Short mmCIF file of C-alpha atoms and ligand atoms in Angstrom, two decimals:
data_model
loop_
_atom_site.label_atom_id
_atom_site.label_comp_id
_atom_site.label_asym_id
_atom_site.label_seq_id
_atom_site.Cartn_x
_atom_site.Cartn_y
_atom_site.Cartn_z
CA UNK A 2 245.05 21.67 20.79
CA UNK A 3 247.43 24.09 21.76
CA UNK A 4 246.23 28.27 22.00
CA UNK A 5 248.82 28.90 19.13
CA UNK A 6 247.47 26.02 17.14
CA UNK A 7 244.08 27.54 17.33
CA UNK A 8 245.01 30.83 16.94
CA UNK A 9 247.58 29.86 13.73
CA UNK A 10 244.07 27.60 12.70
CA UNK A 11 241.46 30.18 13.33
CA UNK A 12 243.02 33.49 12.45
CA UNK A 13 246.44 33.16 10.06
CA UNK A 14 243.82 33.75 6.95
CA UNK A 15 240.92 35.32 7.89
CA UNK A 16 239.64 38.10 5.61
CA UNK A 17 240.93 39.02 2.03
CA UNK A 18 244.31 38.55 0.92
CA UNK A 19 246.00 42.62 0.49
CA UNK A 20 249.02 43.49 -1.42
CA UNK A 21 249.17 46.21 1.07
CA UNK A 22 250.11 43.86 4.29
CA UNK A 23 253.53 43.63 4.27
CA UNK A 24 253.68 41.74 7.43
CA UNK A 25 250.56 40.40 9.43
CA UNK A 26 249.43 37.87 11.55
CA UNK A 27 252.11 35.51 12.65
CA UNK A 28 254.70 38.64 13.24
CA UNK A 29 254.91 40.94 15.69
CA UNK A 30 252.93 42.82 14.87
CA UNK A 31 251.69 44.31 11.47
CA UNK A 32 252.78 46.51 8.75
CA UNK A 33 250.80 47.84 6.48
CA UNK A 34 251.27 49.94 3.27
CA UNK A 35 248.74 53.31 3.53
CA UNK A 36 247.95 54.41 0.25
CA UNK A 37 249.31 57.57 -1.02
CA UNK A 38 247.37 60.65 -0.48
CA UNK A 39 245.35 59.13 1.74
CA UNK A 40 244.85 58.93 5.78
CA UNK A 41 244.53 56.11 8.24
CA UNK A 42 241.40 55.80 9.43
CA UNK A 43 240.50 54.01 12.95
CA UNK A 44 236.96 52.12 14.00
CA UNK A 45 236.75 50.59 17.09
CA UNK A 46 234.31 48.22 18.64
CA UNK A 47 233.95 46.28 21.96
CA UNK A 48 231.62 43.47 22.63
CA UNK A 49 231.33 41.84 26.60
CA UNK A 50 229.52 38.86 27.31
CA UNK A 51 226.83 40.07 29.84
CA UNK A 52 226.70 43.86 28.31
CA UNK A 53 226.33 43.06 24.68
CA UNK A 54 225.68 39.64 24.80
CA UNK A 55 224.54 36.62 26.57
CA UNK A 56 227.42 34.61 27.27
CA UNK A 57 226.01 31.86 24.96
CA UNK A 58 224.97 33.76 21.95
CA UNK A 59 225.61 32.13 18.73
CA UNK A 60 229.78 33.00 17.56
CA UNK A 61 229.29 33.01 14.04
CA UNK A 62 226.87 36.07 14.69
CA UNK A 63 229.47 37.84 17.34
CA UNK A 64 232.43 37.78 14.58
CA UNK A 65 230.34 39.06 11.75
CA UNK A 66 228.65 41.75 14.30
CA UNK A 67 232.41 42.83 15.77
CA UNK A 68 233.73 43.49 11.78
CA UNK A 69 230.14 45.49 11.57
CA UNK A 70 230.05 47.66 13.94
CA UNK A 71 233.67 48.19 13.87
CA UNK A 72 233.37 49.09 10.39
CA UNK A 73 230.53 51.48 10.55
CA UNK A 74 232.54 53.53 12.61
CA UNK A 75 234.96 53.46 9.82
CA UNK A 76 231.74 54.30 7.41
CA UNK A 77 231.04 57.40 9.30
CA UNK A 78 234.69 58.66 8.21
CA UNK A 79 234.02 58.12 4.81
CA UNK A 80 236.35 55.41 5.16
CA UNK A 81 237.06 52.27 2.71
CA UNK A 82 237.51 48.75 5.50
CA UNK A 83 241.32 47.40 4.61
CA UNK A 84 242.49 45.49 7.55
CA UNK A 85 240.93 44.57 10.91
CA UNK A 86 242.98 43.88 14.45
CA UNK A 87 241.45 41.59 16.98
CA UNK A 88 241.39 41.57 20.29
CA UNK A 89 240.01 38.33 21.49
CA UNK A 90 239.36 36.57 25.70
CA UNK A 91 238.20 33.87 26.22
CA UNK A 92 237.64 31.48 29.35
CA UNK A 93 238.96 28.37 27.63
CA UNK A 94 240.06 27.49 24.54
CA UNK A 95 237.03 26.32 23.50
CA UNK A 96 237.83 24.94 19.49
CA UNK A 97 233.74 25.18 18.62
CA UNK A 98 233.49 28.53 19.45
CA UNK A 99 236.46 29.83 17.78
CA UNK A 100 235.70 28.02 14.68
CA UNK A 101 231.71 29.26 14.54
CA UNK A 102 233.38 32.95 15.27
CA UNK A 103 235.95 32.92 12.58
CA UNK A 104 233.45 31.97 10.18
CA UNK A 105 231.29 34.96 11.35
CA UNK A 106 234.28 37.30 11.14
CA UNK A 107 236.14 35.67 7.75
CA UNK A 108 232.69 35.74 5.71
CA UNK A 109 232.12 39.52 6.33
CA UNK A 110 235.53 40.70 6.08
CA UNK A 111 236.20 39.10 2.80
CA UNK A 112 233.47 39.95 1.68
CA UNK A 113 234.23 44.19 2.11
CA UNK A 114 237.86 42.99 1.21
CA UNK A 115 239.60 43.29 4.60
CA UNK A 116 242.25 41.51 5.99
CA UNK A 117 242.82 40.16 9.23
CA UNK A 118 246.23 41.40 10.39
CA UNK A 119 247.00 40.31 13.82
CA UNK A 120 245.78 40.61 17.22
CA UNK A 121 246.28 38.89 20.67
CA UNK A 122 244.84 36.45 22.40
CA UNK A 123 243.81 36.40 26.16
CA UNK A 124 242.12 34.38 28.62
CA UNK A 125 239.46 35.86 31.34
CA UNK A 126 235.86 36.76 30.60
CA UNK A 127 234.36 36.44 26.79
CA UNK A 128 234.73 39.81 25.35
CA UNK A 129 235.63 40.87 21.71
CA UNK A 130 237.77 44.25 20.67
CA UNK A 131 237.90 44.68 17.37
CA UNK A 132 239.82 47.53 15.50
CA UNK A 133 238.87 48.46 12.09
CA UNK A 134 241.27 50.37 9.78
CA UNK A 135 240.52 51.70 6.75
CA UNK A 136 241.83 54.71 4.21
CA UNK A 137 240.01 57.86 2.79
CA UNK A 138 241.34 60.64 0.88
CA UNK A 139 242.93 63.15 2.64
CA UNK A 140 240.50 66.01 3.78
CA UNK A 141 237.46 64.39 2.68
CA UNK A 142 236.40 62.76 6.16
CA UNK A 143 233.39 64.48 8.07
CA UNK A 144 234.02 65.05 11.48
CA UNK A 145 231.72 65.47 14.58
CA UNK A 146 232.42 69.19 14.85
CA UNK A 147 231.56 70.10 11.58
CA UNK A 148 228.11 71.11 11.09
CA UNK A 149 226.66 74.29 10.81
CA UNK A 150 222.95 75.96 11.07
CA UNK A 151 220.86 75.37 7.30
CA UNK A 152 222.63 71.97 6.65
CA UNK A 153 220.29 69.06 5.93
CA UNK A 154 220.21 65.93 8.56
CA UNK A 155 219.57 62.82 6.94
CA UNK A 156 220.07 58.75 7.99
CA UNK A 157 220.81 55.85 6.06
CA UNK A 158 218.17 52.90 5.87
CA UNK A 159 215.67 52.71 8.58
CA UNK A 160 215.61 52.73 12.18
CA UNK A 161 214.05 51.24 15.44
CA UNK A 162 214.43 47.71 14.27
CA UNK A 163 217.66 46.19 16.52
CA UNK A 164 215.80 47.99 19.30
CA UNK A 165 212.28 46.31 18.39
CA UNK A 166 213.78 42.96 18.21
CA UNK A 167 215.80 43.72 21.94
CA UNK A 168 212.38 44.54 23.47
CA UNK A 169 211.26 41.13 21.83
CA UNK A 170 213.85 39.67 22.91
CA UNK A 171 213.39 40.56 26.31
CA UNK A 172 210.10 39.87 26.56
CA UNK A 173 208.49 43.46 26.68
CA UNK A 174 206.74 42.88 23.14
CA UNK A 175 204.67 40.19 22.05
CA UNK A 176 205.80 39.82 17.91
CA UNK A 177 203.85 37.31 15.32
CA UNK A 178 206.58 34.63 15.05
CA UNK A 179 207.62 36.11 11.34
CA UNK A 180 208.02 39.00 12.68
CA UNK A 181 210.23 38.52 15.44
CA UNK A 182 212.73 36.57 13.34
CA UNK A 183 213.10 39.12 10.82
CA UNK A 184 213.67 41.55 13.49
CA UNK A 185 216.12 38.97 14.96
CA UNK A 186 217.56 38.83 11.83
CA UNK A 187 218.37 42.45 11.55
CA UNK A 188 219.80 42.65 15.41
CA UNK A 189 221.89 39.27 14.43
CA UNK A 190 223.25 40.00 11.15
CA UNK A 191 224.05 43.78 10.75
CA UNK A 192 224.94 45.07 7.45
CA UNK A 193 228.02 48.09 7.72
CA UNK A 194 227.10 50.90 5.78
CA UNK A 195 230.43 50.76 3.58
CA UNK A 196 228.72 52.32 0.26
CA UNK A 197 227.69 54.89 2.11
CA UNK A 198 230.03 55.82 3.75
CA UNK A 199 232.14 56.67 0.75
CA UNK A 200 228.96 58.07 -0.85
CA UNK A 201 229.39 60.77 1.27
CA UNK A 202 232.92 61.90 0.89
CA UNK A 203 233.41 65.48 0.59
CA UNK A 204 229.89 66.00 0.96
CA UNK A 205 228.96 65.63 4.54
CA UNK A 206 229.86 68.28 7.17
CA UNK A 207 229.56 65.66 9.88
CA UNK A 208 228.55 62.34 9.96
CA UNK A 209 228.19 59.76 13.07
CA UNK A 210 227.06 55.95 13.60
CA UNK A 211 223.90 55.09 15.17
CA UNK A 212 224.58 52.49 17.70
CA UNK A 213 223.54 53.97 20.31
CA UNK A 214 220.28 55.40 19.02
CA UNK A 215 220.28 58.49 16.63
CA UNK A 216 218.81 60.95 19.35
CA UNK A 217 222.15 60.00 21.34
CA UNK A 218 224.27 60.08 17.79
CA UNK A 219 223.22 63.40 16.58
CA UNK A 220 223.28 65.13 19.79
CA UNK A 221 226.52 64.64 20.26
CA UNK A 222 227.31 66.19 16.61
CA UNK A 223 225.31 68.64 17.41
CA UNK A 224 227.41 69.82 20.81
CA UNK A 225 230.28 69.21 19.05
CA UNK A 226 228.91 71.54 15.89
CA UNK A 227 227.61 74.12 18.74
CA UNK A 228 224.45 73.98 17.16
CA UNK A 229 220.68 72.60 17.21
CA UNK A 230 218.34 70.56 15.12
CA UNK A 231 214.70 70.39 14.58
CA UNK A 232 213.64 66.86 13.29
CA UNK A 233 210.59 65.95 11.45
CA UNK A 234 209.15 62.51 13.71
CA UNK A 235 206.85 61.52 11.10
CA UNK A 236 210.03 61.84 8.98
CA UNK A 237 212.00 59.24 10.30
CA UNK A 238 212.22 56.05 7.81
CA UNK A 239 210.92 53.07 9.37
CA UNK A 240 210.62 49.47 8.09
CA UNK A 241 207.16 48.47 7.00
CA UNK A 242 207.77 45.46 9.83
CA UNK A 243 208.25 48.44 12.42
CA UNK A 244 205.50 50.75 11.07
CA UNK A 245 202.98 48.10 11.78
CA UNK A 246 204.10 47.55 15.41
CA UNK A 247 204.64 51.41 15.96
CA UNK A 248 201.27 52.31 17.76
CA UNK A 249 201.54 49.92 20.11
CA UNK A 250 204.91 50.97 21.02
CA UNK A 251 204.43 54.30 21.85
CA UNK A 252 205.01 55.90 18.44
CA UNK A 253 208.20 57.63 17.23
CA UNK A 254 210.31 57.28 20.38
CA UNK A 255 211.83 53.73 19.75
CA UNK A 256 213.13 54.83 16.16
CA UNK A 257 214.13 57.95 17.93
CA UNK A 258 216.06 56.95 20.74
CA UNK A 259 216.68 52.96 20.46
CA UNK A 260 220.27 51.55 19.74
CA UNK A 261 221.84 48.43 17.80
CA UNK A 262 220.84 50.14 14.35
CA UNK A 263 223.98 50.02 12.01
CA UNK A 264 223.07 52.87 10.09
CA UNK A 265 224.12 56.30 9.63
CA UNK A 266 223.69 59.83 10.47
CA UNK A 267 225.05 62.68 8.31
CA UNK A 268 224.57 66.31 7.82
CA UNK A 269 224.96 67.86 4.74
CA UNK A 270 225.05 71.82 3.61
CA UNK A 271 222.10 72.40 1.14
CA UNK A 272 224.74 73.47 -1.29
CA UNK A 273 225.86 69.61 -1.54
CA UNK A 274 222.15 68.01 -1.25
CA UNK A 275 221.40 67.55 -4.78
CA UNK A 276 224.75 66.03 -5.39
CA UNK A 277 224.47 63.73 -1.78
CA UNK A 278 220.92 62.48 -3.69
CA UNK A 279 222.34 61.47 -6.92
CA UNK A 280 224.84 59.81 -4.98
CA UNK A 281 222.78 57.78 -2.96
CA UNK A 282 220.14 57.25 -5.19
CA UNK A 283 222.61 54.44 -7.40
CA UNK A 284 222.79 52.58 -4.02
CA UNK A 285 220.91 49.49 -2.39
CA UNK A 286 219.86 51.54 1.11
CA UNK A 287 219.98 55.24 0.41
CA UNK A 288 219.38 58.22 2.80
CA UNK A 289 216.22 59.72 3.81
CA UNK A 290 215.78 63.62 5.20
CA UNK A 291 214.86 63.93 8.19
CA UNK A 292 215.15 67.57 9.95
CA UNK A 293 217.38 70.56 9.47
CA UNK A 294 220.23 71.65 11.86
CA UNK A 295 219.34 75.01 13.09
CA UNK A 296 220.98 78.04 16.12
CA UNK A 297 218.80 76.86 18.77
CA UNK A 298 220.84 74.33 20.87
CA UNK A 299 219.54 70.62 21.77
CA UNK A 300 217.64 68.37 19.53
CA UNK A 301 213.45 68.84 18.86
CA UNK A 302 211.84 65.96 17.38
CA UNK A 303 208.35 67.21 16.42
CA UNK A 304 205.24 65.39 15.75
CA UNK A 305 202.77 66.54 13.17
CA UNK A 306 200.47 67.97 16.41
CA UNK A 307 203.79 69.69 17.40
CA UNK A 308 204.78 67.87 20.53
CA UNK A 309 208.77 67.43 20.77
CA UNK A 310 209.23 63.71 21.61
CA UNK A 311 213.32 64.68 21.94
CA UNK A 312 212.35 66.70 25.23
CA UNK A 313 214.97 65.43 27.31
CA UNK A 314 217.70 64.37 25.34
CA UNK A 315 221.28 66.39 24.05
P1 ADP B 22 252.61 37.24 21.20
O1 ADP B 22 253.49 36.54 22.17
O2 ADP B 22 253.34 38.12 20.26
O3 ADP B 22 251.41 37.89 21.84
P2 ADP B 22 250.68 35.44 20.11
O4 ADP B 22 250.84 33.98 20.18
O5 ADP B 22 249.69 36.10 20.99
O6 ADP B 22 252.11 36.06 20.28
O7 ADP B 22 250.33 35.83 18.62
C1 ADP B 22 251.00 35.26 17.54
C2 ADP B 22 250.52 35.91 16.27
O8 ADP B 22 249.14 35.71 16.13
C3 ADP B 22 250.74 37.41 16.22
O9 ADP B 22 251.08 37.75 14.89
C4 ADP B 22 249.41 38.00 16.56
O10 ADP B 22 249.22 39.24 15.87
C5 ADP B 22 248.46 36.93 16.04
N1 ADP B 22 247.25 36.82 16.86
C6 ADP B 22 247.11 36.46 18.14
N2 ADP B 22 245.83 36.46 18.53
C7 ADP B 22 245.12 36.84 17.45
C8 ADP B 22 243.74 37.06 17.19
N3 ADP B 22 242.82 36.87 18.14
N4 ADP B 22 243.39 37.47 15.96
C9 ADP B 22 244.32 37.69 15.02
N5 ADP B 22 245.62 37.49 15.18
C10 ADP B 22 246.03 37.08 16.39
MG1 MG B 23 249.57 37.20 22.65
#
């Protein structure tokens, strides 16, 4: 089959149907309607086989993880997903593939009601670029730069499981069989934190995703923020799954420091907290506190016995 046949095949109807594409893929380019009062937000993602991926990992899970991660970027503006852009190479035209992947990609955007509106197709090595776009009310996105000494830091879910299931996956921890497949599971099949995200509209100073490891996330708010944080280690939410593998793992570092989560990190003035709580209390995965941004600069992650386990990092 031709590479416009596929393309027409595979991507002229991925996603939700929006009133608000006036002209998508099959054009051009697109053109879409931005609500009023509202701004444009921007996620972005990139996947490469060999640096995210083995070049034969399973496509259904690639499309659903490229609309994820894409769209907990979006999440972390406070953001609600509307339409998705997709840059896709490939080294052949390979119909399987592209049919496993735009069922991994259709499921989850249709499911958070985004649209696929357009893209371009290439060929070279596998890699995925995804850009997810999405609208929030005007002034209510937090930014990187925003936090200030007192506020609260909290994160959404748990944490250190796509990094326990990379070091099974790799070999450098022995998991019972369940075990390893839930973590698997969790690496495979991550869940954008959409409800969240607008949960914490006008609340959060700043707010940033975790895939690459909430020590590395919040630091970077934090320089931005020109500020510090102290954080609580035995504080940090961790699956029950996780909590039972924790000792042998060194203790709080891998939750601290490990990527892949698709979670969030947020900081929130203590005028705001009660109001954040009630807000994510009425959700599926709500927030947990974790530490308090404060004038000293750098992050401190402090055990109970008081050693700093974030020695070294921001
Ligand atoms: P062009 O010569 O404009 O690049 P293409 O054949 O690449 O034409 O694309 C035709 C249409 O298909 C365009 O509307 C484009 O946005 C869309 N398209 C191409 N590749 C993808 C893709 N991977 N995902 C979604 N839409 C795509
Ligand atoms: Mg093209």
């Amino acid at each position: 089959m031709a590479e416009f046949e596929l393309i027409q095949r595979y991507f002229s109807r991925a996603g939700s149907r929006r009133k608000d594409v006036t002209l998508g893929v099959g054009d051009d380019g697109a053109v879409l309607q931005v609500r009023e009062a509202h701004a444009l937000a921007v996620g972005f993602a990139t996947l490469a086989a060999g640096s995210h991926f083995l070049p034969d990992a399973d496509p259904e899970t690639l499309g659903h993880q490229a609309v994820a991660l894409s769209t907990n970027r979006l999440a972390a503006l406070g953001a609600e997903p509307a339409w998705l852009t997709l840059a896709l190479t490939l080294p052949e035209a390979d119909e399987s593939w592209m049919e496993a992947f735009s069922r991994g990609l259709d499921r989850l955007c249709t499911r958070l009601g985004m649209a696929l509106v357009g893209g371009d197709t290439t060929r070279g090595p596998l890699a995925i670029t995804v850009q997810a776009h999405g609208l929030v009310p005007e002034h209510e996105s937090p930014r990187r730069g925003g936090t200030k000494s007192g506020d609260l830091v909290y994160v959404t879910g748990c944490l250190g499981l796509a990094g326990l299931a990379m070091l099974a996956q790799q070999g450098e921890i022995r998991l019972p069989a369940p075990d390893r497949a839930i973590a698997a599971r969790s690496l495979a099949w991550p869940e954008p934190r959409v409800d969240q995200g607008i949960a914490l509209r006008g609340l959060a100073s700043a707010a940033t995703d975790l895939s690459d490891g909430l020590a590395s996330g919040l630091s970077r708010v934090l320089q931005a923020s020109g500020v510090g944080a102290t954080l609580q280690a035995e504080a940090l939410p961790v699956s029950p799954l996780l909590a039972r593998h924790l000792a042998k793992l060194g203790g709080w570092m891998l939750p601290l420091s490990a990527g892949g989560d698709c979670e969030l990190c947020l900081t929130v003035p203590p005028e705001h907290q009660v109001a954040l709580e009630t807000r994510f209390g009425r959700l599926e995965v709500g927030c947990t506190w974790i530490g308090t941004v404060d004038r000293t600069p750098g992050l401190r992650c402090l055990q109970s016995d008081g050693t700093d386990i974030a020695a070294g990092f921001g």
